[in-house]
Coordinates of C-alpha atoms (C1' of nucleotides) in Angstrom, one line a residue:
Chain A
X102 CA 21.1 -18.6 -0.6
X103 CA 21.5 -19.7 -4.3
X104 CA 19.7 -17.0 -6.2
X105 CA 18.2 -19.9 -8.1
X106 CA 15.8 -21.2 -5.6
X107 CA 13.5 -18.3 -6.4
X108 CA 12.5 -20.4 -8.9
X109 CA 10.5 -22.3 -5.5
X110 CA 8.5 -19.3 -5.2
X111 CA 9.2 -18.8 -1.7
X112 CA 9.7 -15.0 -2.5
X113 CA 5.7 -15.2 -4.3
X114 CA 4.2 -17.2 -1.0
X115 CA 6.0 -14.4 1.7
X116 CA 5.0 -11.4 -0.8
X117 CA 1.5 -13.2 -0.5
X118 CA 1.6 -12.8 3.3
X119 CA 1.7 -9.4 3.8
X120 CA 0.6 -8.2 0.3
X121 CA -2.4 -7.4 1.7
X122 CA -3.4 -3.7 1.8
X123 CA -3.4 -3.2 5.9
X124 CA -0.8 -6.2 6.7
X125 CA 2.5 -3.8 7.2
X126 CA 0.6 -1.6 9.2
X127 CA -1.4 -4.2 11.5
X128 CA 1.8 -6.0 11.7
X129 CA 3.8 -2.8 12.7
X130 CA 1.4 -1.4 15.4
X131 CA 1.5 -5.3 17.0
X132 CA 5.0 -5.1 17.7
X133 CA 5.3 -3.4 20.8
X134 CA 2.5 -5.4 22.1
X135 CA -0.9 -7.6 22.2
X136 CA -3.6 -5.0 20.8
X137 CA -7.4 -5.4 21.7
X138 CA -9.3 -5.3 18.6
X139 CA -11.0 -2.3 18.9
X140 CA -7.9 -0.6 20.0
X141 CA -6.1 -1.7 16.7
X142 CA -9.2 -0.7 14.8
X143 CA -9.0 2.6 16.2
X144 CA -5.1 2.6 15.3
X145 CA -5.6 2.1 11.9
X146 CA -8.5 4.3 10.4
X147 CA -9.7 4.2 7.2
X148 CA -10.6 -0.3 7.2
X149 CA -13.6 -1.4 7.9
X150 CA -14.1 -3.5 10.4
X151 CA -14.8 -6.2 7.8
X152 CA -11.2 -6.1 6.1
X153 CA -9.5 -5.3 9.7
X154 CA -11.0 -9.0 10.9
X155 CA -9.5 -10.5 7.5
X156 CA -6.3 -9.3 7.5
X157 CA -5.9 -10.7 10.9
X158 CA -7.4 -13.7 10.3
X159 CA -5.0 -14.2 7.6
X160 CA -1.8 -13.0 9.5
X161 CA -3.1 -15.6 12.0
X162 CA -3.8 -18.1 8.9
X163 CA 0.4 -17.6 8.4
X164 CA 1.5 -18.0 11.8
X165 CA 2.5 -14.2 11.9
X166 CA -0.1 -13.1 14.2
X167 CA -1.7 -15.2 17.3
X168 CA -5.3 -14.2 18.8
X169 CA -6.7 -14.4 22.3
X170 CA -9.8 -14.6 23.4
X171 CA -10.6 -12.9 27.1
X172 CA -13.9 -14.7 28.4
X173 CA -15.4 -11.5 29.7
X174 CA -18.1 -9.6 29.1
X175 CA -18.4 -7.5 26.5
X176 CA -15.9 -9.8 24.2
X177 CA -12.3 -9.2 24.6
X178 CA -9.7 -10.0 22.1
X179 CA -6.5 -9.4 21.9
X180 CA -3.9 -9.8 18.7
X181 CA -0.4 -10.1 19.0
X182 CA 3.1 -10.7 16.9
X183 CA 4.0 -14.4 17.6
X184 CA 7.5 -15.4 17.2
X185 CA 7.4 -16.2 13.2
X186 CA 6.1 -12.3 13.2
X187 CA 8.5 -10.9 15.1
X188 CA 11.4 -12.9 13.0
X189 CA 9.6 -10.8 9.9
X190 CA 9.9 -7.6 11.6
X191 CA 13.4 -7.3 10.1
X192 CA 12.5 -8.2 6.5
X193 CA 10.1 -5.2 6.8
X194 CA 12.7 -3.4 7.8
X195 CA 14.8 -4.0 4.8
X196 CA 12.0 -3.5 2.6
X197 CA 11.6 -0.2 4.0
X198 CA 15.0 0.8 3.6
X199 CA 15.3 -0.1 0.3
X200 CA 12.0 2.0 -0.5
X201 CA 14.2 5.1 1.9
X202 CA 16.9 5.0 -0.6
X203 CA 14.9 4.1 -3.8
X204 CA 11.6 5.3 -4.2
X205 CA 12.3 9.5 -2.8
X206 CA 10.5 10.2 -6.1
X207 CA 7.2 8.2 -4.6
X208 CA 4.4 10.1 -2.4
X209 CA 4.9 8.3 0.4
X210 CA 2.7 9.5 3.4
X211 CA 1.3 8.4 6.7
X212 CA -2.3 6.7 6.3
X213 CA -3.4 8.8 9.6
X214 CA -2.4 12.0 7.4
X215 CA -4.6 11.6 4.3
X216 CA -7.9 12.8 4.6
X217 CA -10.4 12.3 1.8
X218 CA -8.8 14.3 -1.0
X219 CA -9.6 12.6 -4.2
X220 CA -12.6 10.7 -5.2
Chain B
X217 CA 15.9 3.0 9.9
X218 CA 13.2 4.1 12.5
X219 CA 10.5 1.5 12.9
X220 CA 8.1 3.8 12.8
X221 CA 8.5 4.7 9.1
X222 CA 6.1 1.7 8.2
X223 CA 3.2 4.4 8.8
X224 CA 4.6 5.7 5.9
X225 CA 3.4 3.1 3.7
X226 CA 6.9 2.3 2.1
X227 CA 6.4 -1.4 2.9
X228 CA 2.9 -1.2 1.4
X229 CA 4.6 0.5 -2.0
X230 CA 7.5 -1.6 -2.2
X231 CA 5.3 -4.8 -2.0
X232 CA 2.8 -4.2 -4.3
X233 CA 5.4 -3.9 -6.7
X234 CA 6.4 -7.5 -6.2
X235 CA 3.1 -8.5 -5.5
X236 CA 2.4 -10.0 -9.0
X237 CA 1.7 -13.4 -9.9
X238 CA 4.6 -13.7 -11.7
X239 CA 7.3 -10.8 -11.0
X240 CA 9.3 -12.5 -9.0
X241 CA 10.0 -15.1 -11.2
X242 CA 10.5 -12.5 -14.1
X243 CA 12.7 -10.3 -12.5
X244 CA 15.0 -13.9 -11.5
X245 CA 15.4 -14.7 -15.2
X246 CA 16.6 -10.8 -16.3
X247 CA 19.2 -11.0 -13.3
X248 CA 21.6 -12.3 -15.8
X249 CA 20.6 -10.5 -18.2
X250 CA 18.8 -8.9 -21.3
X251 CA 15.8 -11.4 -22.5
X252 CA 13.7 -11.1 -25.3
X253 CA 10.3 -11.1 -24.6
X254 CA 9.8 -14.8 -26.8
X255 CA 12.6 -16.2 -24.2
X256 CA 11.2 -14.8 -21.2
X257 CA 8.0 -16.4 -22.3
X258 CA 9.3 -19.6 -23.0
X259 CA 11.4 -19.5 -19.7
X260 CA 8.6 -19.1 -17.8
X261 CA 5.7 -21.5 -18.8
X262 CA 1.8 -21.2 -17.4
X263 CA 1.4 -17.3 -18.1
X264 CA -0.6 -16.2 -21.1
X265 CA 1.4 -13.3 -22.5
X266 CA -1.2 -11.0 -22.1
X267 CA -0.2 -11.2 -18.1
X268 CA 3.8 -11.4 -19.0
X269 CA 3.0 -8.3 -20.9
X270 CA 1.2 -6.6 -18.2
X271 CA 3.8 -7.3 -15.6
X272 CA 6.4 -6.5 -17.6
X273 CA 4.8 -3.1 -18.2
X274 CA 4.1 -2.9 -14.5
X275 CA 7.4 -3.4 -13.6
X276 CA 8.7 -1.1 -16.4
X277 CA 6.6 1.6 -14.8
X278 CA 8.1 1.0 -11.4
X279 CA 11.4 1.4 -12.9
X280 CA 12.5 -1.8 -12.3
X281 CA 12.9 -3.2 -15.5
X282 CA 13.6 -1.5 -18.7
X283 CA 12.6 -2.0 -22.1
X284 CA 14.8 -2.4 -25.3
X285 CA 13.1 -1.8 -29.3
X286 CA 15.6 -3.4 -31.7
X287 CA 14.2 -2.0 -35.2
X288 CA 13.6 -5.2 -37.2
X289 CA 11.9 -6.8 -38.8
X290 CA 10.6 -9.1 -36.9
X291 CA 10.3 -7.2 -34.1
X292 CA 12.5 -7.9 -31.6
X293 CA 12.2 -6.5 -27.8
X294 CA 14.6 -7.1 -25.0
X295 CA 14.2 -6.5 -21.5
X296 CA 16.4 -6.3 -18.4
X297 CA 16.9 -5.4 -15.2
X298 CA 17.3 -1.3 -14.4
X299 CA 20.0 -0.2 -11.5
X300 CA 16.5 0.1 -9.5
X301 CA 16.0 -3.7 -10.5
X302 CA 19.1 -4.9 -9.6
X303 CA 19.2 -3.4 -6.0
X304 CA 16.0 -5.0 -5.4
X305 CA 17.4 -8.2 -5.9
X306 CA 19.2 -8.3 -2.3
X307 CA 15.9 -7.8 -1.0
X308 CA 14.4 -10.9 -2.4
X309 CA 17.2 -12.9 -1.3
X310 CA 16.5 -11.4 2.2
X311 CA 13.0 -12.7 1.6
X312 CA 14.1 -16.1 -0.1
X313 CA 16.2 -16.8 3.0
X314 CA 13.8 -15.8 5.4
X315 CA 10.9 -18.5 3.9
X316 CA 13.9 -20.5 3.8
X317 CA 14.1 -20.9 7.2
X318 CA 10.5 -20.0 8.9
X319 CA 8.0 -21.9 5.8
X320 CA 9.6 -25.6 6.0
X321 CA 6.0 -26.3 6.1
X322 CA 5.0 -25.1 3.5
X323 CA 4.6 -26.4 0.0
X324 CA 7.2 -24.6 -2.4
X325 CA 7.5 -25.8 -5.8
X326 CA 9.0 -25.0 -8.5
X327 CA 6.9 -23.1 -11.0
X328 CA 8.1 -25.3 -13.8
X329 CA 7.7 -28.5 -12.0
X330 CA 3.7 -28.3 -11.7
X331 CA 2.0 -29.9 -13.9
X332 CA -1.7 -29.7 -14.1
X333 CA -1.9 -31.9 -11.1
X334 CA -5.4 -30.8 -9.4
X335 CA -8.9 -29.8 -10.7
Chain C
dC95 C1' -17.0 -5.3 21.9
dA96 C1' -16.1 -8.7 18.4
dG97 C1' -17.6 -10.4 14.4
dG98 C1' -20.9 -12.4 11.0
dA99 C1' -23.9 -11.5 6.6
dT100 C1' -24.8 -9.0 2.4
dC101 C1' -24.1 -6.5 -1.5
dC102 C1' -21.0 -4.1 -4.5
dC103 C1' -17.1 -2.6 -7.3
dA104 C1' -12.4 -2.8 -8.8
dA105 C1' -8.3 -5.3 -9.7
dC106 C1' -6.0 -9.5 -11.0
dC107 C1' -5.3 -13.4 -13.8
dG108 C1' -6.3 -16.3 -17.7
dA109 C1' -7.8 -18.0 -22.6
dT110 C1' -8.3 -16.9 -27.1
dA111 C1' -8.2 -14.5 -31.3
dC112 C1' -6.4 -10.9 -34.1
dT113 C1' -2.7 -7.3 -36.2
dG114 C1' 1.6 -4.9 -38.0
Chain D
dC113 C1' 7.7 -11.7 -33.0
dA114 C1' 5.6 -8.3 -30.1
dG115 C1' 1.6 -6.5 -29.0
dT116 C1' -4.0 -5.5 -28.7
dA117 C1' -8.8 -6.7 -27.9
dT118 C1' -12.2 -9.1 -25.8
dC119 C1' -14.4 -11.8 -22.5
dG120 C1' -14.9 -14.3 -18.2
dG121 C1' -13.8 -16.0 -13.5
dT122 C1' -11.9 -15.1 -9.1
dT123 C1' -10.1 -12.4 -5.4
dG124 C1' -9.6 -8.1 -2.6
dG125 C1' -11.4 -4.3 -0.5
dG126 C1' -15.2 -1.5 1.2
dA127 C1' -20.1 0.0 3.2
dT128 C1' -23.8 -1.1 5.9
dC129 C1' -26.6 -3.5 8.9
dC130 C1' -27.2 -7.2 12.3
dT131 C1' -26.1 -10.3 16.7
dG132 C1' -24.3 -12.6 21.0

DNA sequence: CAGGATCCCAACCGATACTG
DNA sequence: CAGTATCGGTTGGGATCCTG
């Protein structure tokens, strides 16, 4: 709780975690539940399949997310929050409320919503 | 407070502008207060001030830090935390705490510690 | 369906030298 | 002292095609 142990970069190394462009969104549509792949790609348009597959591989790489592997056929796969992800869930929460009460002057939209405007 | 705001991207936002090598660490040292841009240098070793410069500015931008021009000669610039900055703060304790008590495995160090150990 | 392989571009970080 | 300019390496993200 001393403010001084930022200094141990703990704050960098959980930044690092879920820096990742799709991270707050995988982990958020994980939460209610174990998600097939395809069903979370489908979630969450707009990564490629490539990224997706990253992103979870490096949740998983943390310990926030856990991955099994149905042996049917075709492949099934399902990703879900495990219990150092769920203890994050809050932290995300705090983050966003901070962001609620400090950033109104920020475009702040859905990912779902934005079609390809710019370019 | 609804969980479903994280569609919204504020997480996404809010972490990318903490995501820096180095911010973390820089908005620590201006919690007590104004620092010269020499002093924040020297307080924080291992960054070439072309980076400390681009943080700073990137953190200026997000209206988290400001910037002060004293006119002399030499020049002399301070910076310090904005009321933005400071009510981040609780949220990187939030996050200190949290690695606190969910990374015991993991290596945290303190950036002024490291030596060039590896390579 | 899950995911590997390639290729590509942009951003991040760093080292060094220079200027007012 | 504070800041630019330049160059180079590494990582992140994306598009597309291929396979078990």
């Amino acid at each position: 709780m001393n403010y001084k142990d930022f200094e141990r970069c703990a704050v960098n190394v959980t930044v690092g975690m879920i820096a990742g462009k799709w991270k707050p969104v995988i982990l958020q549509h994980l939460e209610p539940g174990e998600m097939r792949f395809v069903a979370l790609w489908r979630a969450i348009p707009r990564v490629s399949k490539k990224v997706l597959l990253e992103q979870l591989r490096q949740l998983e790489a943390d310990g926030l997310v856990g991955r099994r592997e149905h042996q049917t056929f075709p492949p099934e796969v399902g990703y879900c929050l495990t219990e150092r992800g769920v203890s994050l869930i809050p932290v995300l929460q705090v983050i966003d409320r901070w962001a609620a009460q400090n950033l109104p002057d920020r475009v702040v939209y859905r990912p779902h919503e934005v079609s390809e405007v710019s370019n």
